[in-house]
CSV table of C-alpha atoms in Angstrom, one decimal:
chain,number,residue,atom,x,y,z
A,233,MET,CA,56.9,-14.3,44.6
A,234,LEU,CA,55.9,-14.4,48.1
A,235,ILE,CA,57.7,-16.9,49.8
A,236,THR,CA,56.3,-18.2,52.8
A,237,LYS,CA,57.6,-20.4,55.3
A,238,THR,CA,56.6,-23.8,55.5
A,239,PHE,CA,56.0,-25.3,59.0
A,240,TYR,CA,54.8,-28.7,60.4
A,241,ALA,CA,50.5,-28.1,61.9
A,242,LYS,CA,50.1,-28.5,66.1
A,243,ILE,CA,46.7,-30.6,66.0
A,244,VAL,CA,44.8,-29.5,69.3
A,245,ARG,CA,42.5,-31.8,70.4
A,246,PRO,CA,39.0,-30.0,71.2
A,247,SER,CA,37.0,-30.1,75.2
A,248,TRP,CA,34.4,-32.3,73.8
A,249,SER,CA,34.0,-35.6,71.5
A,250,PHE,CA,31.9,-37.8,70.2
A,251,SER,CA,31.9,-42.0,70.6
A,252,ARG,CA,33.1,-42.7,67.1
A,253,PHE,CA,32.9,-46.1,64.9
A,254,ILE,CA,34.6,-46.6,61.5
A,255,VAL,CA,32.4,-46.4,58.7
A,256,LEU,CA,33.0,-46.5,54.2
A,257,LEU,CA,34.1,-43.6,53.1
A,258,VAL,CA,32.9,-41.6,50.8
A,259,SER,CA,34.6,-39.9,47.8
A,260,SER,CA,34.8,-37.1,45.7
A,261,HIS,CA,31.5,-36.9,44.5
A,262,LEU,CA,30.2,-38.6,47.9
A,263,ALA,CA,29.5,-42.0,46.2
A,264,ILE,CA,29.5,-45.0,49.0
A,265,GLY,CA,31.8,-47.3,49.6
A,266,GLN,CA,35.3,-45.6,47.2
A,267,GLY,CA,38.9,-45.0,48.7
A,268,PRO,CA,40.4,-41.2,49.1
A,269,PRO,CA,43.4,-40.9,47.1
A,270,ASN,CA,45.6,-38.8,49.3
A,271,ALA,CA,45.4,-35.3,49.7
A,272,ASP,CA,46.7,-32.1,51.6
A,273,ILE,CA,46.3,-28.7,51.5
A,274,PHE,CA,47.9,-26.2,50.8
A,275,LEU,CA,47.9,-22.2,51.6
A,276,VAL,CA,49.1,-19.5,49.6
A,277,ASP,CA,49.9,-15.6,49.0
A,278,LEU,CA,47.4,-14.3,46.1
A,279,ASP,CA,48.1,-11.1,45.2
A,280,LEU,CA,45.5,-10.4,42.0
A,281,LYS,CA,46.5,-5.8,42.4
A,282,SER,CA,49.6,-6.1,42.4
A,283,LYS,CA,51.1,-5.7,38.2
A,284,PRO,CA,51.9,-8.6,37.5
A,285,ALA,CA,49.8,-10.4,40.5
A,286,GLN,CA,51.6,-12.0,42.0
A,287,VAL,CA,51.7,-15.8,44.1
A,288,GLY,CA,53.4,-16.9,46.9
A,289,SER,CA,55.0,-20.5,47.2
A,290,PRO,CA,52.6,-22.9,48.5
A,291,THR,CA,53.1,-24.2,52.5
A,292,ASN,CA,51.4,-27.6,53.4
A,293,ILE,CA,49.2,-27.5,56.3
A,294,THR,CA,48.6,-30.9,56.2
A,295,GLN,CA,51.4,-32.1,56.1
A,296,ARG,CA,50.6,-35.7,56.3
A,297,ILE,CA,49.4,-39.4,54.5
A,298,GLY,CA,46.0,-39.1,54.2
A,299,TYR,CA,43.0,-37.1,52.8
A,300,ASP,CA,42.6,-34.0,53.7
A,301,ASN,CA,40.1,-32.0,51.4
A,302,GLN,CA,37.1,-29.0,51.0
A,303,PRO,CA,38.9,-26.6,52.7
A,304,SER,CA,36.5,-23.9,53.3
A,305,PHE,CA,37.6,-20.3,54.9
A,306,SER,CA,35.9,-18.8,57.7
A,307,PRO,CA,33.9,-15.1,57.5
A,308,ASP,CA,36.8,-13.7,59.4
A,309,GLY,CA,39.8,-15.3,57.1
A,310,ILE,CA,41.7,-16.6,60.4
A,311,GLY,CA,40.0,-19.9,60.3
A,312,LEU,CA,39.9,-22.8,57.6
A,313,LEU,CA,37.7,-25.2,57.9
A,314,TYR,CA,38.4,-28.6,56.1
A,315,THR,CA,37.5,-32.5,56.4
A,316,SER,CA,39.5,-35.0,57.7
A,317,MET,CA,40.2,-38.8,58.2
A,318,ARG,CA,42.2,-40.1,59.9
A,319,GLU,CA,43.9,-43.4,60.5
A,320,ASP,CA,40.9,-45.2,61.7
A,321,GLY,CA,38.8,-44.3,58.9
A,322,GLN,CA,36.6,-41.8,60.0
A,323,THR,CA,36.5,-38.3,58.9
A,324,ASP,CA,35.7,-35.5,60.9
A,325,ILE,CA,36.0,-31.9,60.5
A,326,TYR,CA,38.9,-30.0,61.6
A,327,ARG,CA,40.4,-25.9,61.4
A,328,TYR,CA,43.5,-24.3,60.4
A,329,ASP,CA,44.0,-21.1,62.6
A,330,VAL,CA,45.4,-19.1,60.0
A,331,GLN,CA,47.3,-17.1,62.5
A,332,GLN,CA,48.8,-19.9,65.1
A,333,LYS,CA,49.0,-22.3,62.7
A,334,SER,CA,47.2,-24.5,65.2
A,335,THR,CA,44.8,-27.6,64.2
A,336,THR,CA,42.0,-27.7,66.2
A,337,GLN,CA,39.3,-30.9,65.7
A,338,LEU,CA,36.3,-29.4,66.0
A,339,THR,CA,33.6,-33.4,64.7
A,340,ARG,CA,33.9,-36.6,66.8
A,341,THR,CA,30.6,-38.6,65.7
A,342,PRO,CA,29.7,-41.7,65.0
A,343,GLU,CA,28.8,-40.4,61.4
A,344,SER,CA,31.4,-39.0,58.8
A,345,GLU,CA,31.5,-35.7,57.7
A,346,TYR,CA,32.2,-33.6,54.6
A,347,SER,CA,32.2,-30.0,53.1
A,348,PRO,CA,31.9,-28.2,56.1
A,349,THR,CA,30.8,-24.3,55.7
A,350,ILE,CA,30.5,-21.2,58.4
A,351,THR,CA,26.3,-20.3,58.3
A,352,PRO,CA,25.2,-16.7,57.4
A,353,ASP,CA,24.3,-15.7,60.4
A,354,THR,CA,27.9,-17.5,61.8
A,355,THR,CA,26.8,-19.2,64.8
A,356,TYR,CA,27.1,-22.9,62.6
A,357,PHE,CA,29.3,-24.9,60.7
A,358,SER,CA,27.0,-26.6,58.1
A,359,VAL,CA,28.3,-30.2,56.6
A,360,ILE,CA,26.4,-32.9,54.8
A,361,ARG,CA,26.3,-35.9,57.0
A,362,VAL,CA,26.4,-39.8,56.1
A,363,GLU,CA,24.2,-41.2,58.9
A,364,LYS,CA,24.3,-45.0,60.5
A,365,ASP,CA,22.0,-46.3,57.4
A,366,GLN,CA,24.3,-44.5,54.6
A,367,THR,CA,22.0,-41.5,54.1
A,368,GLN,CA,23.6,-37.6,53.1
A,369,ARG,CA,21.8,-34.9,54.7
A,370,LEU,CA,22.7,-30.8,55.6
A,371,TRP,CA,23.5,-30.6,59.3
A,372,LYS,CA,24.9,-28.2,61.2
A,373,PHE,CA,27.2,-27.9,64.6
A,374,PRO,CA,27.9,-24.8,66.7
A,375,VAL,CA,30.6,-22.8,66.4
A,376,SER,CA,30.8,-22.7,70.5
A,377,GLY,CA,31.6,-26.3,70.1
A,378,ASN,CA,27.4,-26.1,73.3
A,379,GLY,CA,25.4,-28.1,71.8
A,380,GLU,CA,24.2,-30.4,69.8
A,381,PRO,CA,23.9,-31.2,65.9
A,382,GLU,CA,20.7,-30.1,64.4
A,383,LEU,CA,19.6,-31.5,61.3
A,384,VAL,CA,18.5,-28.5,58.8
A,385,LEU,CA,16.6,-30.1,55.7
A,386,LYS,CA,14.8,-33.8,56.5
A,387,ASN,CA,13.8,-35.0,53.9
A,388,VAL,CA,16.6,-33.0,51.5
A,389,LYS,CA,18.6,-36.2,50.1
A,390,PRO,CA,21.0,-37.7,48.6
A,391,VAL,CA,23.1,-34.7,49.3
A,392,GLY,CA,26.3,-33.7,47.8
A,393,TYR,CA,27.4,-30.9,48.2
A,394,HIS,CA,26.1,-27.3,49.5
A,395,CYS,CA,26.7,-23.6,49.1
A,396,TRP,CA,24.7,-20.8,51.5
A,397,LEU,CA,22.8,-18.3,49.6
A,398,SER,CA,20.9,-16.3,52.4
A,399,ASN,CA,19.9,-17.0,55.8
A,400,ASP,CA,17.4,-19.4,54.5
A,401,TRP,CA,17.6,-20.6,51.0
A,402,LEU,CA,20.7,-23.2,49.4
A,403,ALA,CA,21.4,-24.2,46.4
A,404,LEU,CA,22.0,-28.0,46.9
A,405,PHE,CA,24.2,-30.6,44.3
A,406,ILE,CA,21.8,-33.7,44.4
A,407,LEU,CA,22.9,-37.2,43.9
A,408,GLY,CA,20.8,-38.9,41.4
A,409,LYS,CA,21.5,-39.1,38.0
A,410,PRO,CA,21.5,-36.6,36.5
A,411,ASN,CA,23.2,-34.9,39.4
A,412,SER,CA,20.5,-32.2,39.5
A,413,LEU,CA,21.1,-28.2,41.0
A,414,GLN,CA,18.2,-27.7,43.6
A,415,LEU,CA,17.3,-24.0,45.1
A,416,ALA,CA,16.0,-25.4,49.0
A,417,GLN,CA,13.9,-23.5,51.2
A,418,THR,CA,15.6,-24.8,55.1
A,419,THR,CA,12.4,-23.0,57.1
A,420,THR,CA,9.6,-24.9,54.3
A,421,GLY,CA,12.1,-28.1,53.4
A,422,ASP,CA,10.3,-27.4,49.8
A,423,THR,CA,13.0,-27.4,46.8
A,424,VAL,CA,13.5,-26.6,43.6
A,425,ARG,CA,15.2,-28.6,40.6
A,426,ILE,CA,17.5,-26.4,38.2
A,427,GLU,CA,19.4,-28.0,35.9
A,428,GLY,CA,21.2,-31.8,35.1
A,429,ASN,CA,24.2,-32.9,34.9
A,430,ILE,CA,26.4,-30.3,37.1
A,431,GLY,CA,29.8,-30.2,38.7
A,432,ARG,CA,30.4,-30.2,42.4
A,433,ALA,CA,31.0,-26.8,42.7
A,434,LEU,CA,28.8,-24.5,43.6
A,435,GLN,CA,29.4,-20.4,44.3
A,436,ASN,CA,27.8,-17.2,44.8
A,437,VAL,CA,28.3,-14.8,42.6
A,438,PRO,CA,29.9,-11.4,44.4
A,439,GLY,CA,28.5,-8.5,43.5
A,440,LYS,CA,25.4,-10.0,42.0
A,441,ASN,CA,22.3,-12.1,43.7
A,442,ALA,CA,23.3,-15.2,41.2
A,443,VAL,CA,24.6,-18.6,42.2
A,444,SER,CA,27.0,-20.2,39.8
A,445,PHE,CA,28.2,-23.4,39.5
A,446,VAL,CA,29.4,-26.1,36.1
A,447,HIS,CA,27.0,-27.5,34.0
A,448,LYS,CA,28.1,-30.9,32.6
A,449,ARG,CA,26.2,-29.9,28.9
A,450,THR,CA,28.7,-33.5,26.9
A,451,PRO,CA,31.2,-35.1,28.6
A,452,THR,CA,33.9,-33.0,27.8
A,453,ASP,CA,31.2,-29.0,26.9
A,454,TRP,CA,31.4,-27.9,30.7
A,455,GLU,CA,31.0,-24.8,31.0
A,456,ILE,CA,30.6,-22.5,34.1
A,457,ARG,CA,26.7,-20.7,34.1
A,458,GLN,CA,25.6,-18.2,36.7
A,459,LEU,CA,21.8,-18.8,37.9
A,460,ASP,CA,20.1,-14.8,38.5
A,461,LEU,CA,17.8,-16.5,41.9
A,462,GLN,CA,14.4,-14.0,41.1
A,463,THR,CA,14.9,-14.7,38.0
A,464,ARG,CA,16.2,-18.0,38.3
A,465,GLN,CA,17.4,-18.6,35.0
A,466,SER,CA,21.1,-19.2,34.2
A,467,SER,CA,23.5,-18.0,31.7
A,468,LEU,CA,26.8,-19.4,30.1
A,469,ILE,CA,29.5,-17.6,32.5
A,470,VAL,CA,32.7,-19.0,30.5
A,471,LYS,CA,34.2,-22.0,29.2
A,472,THR,CA,35.8,-24.8,31.5
A,473,LEU,CA,39.7,-25.3,31.2
A,474,GLU,CA,39.4,-29.4,30.1
A,475,GLY,CA,38.5,-31.6,32.8
A,476,SER,CA,38.7,-29.0,35.5
A,477,GLU,CA,35.4,-28.2,37.9
A,478,ASP,CA,36.5,-26.8,40.9
A,479,PHE,CA,36.6,-23.4,40.6
A,480,VAL,CA,36.3,-19.8,43.1
A,481,TRP,CA,35.9,-16.1,42.8
A,482,THR,CA,38.1,-13.4,43.9
A,483,PRO,CA,35.6,-10.7,46.1
A,484,ASP,CA,36.6,-8.7,43.2
A,485,GLY,CA,35.2,-10.5,41.1
A,486,THR,CA,37.7,-12.8,39.3
A,487,LEU,CA,37.7,-16.9,38.7
A,488,LEU,CA,40.1,-18.5,39.7
A,489,MET,CA,40.4,-22.5,38.2
A,490,CYS,CA,43.6,-25.6,38.4
A,491,ARG,CA,44.6,-27.6,35.6
A,492,GLY,CA,47.4,-30.5,36.1
A,493,SER,CA,49.4,-28.2,38.7
A,494,VAL,CA,48.3,-24.8,37.1
A,495,LEU,CA,46.6,-21.8,38.2
A,496,TYR,CA,44.8,-19.5,36.1
A,497,HIS,CA,42.4,-16.8,36.4
A,498,TYR,CA,39.5,-15.1,34.3
A,499,LYS,CA,37.6,-12.1,35.3
A,500,PRO,CA,34.3,-11.9,32.7
A,501,ASN,CA,34.0,-8.8,30.1
A,502,VAL,CA,38.3,-7.9,30.9
A,503,THR,CA,40.1,-11.1,30.1
A,504,PRO,CA,39.6,-13.0,27.2
A,505,THR,CA,39.7,-16.3,28.1
A,506,TRP,CA,41.8,-18.4,30.6
A,507,THR,CA,45.5,-16.8,32.0
A,508,GLN,CA,47.8,-19.0,33.5
A,509,LEU,CA,49.0,-17.5,37.2
A,510,ALA,CA,51.4,-20.2,38.4
A,511,ASP,CA,52.3,-23.6,38.6
A,512,PHE,CA,53.4,-25.5,41.3
A,513,SER,CA,55.0,-28.5,39.6
A,514,SER,CA,58.4,-26.9,41.2
A,515,PHE,CA,56.7,-27.6,44.7
A,516,GLY,CA,56.1,-31.9,43.8
A,517,ILE,CA,52.3,-30.5,44.0
A,518,LYS,CA,51.0,-32.6,40.6
A,519,GLN,CA,47.8,-32.2,40.4
A,520,LEU,CA,45.3,-29.8,42.0
A,521,ASN,CA,41.4,-29.2,42.6
A,522,ARG,CA,39.4,-27.9,45.3
A,523,LEU,CA,39.7,-24.2,46.1
A,524,ALA,CA,38.8,-21.9,48.0
A,525,ILE,CA,39.3,-18.0,49.2
A,526,ASP,CA,39.6,-15.7,52.1
A,527,PRO,CA,37.0,-13.4,52.4
A,528,GLN,CA,40.0,-10.2,51.6
A,529,GLY,CA,41.7,-11.7,48.7
A,530,LYS,CA,44.8,-12.7,50.1
A,531,LYS,CA,45.1,-16.6,50.8
A,532,LEU,CA,43.9,-19.4,48.4
A,533,ALA,CA,43.6,-23.0,49.7
A,534,LEU,CA,44.4,-25.7,47.6
A,535,VAL,CA,43.7,-29.2,47.6
A,536,GLY,CA,46.8,-31.0,45.5
A,537,GLN,CA,48.2,-34.3,45.1
């Protein structure tokens, strides 16, 4: 097992800020008014090339009572952006520096921001913003901290989650009855509905012009599918672990997914089924959900309770 040292993150306040006020929390599906569970973000070292694969001990990078969730790595793998709710009930975006082991607050706004993601041009990070009237739309903030946030898709709402496919195309989780997967073009604002009853995880497929998602065929029959972005036809990759909807791809095309305190992996056309990689129950972690992996595939972020 790879061993990492536990530390307390240093909080660094940004040089700029906006005024703030308390807003209602958005839950894991961004439904207004539901309170969040306590959640921490853990980092583990990962080496899937070794035989057997090596997974490090988890390092808690947030270590506090409260809601810290939705991690996303920067393209250089040094920064980890995430959503955090502090004592005043407001959610903002924070950045953890993997090398310096320090945390910087990136937003301090009158609205709530969720699901931070660096844009393909790396000059902005995009977020789902809960506006003053509770409208949920996609916005972006300058990475530099200089300048005002910009609305990305004016007429597309309510947006729950998003995944950049290119500089001007996104895959979106649109809230509704049912929730749906839609493709959106930023230059025109046009959208195309692809599938209903989807899960919250949207991930680009390594080495393919495709995006992957969970299709919830029935309340218990869930599967990970990939959508060919040229033909717009989807195909089955694998059934999910029972009751799990969060997954991530490693750079070499391996799927990672959690159920309870256990991390599993599956490589299409190589492994026959999901195989256990690590069990984090001995570290006091009972439930894992959101995952993010750095571009090198060496560090994995997990949200645990």
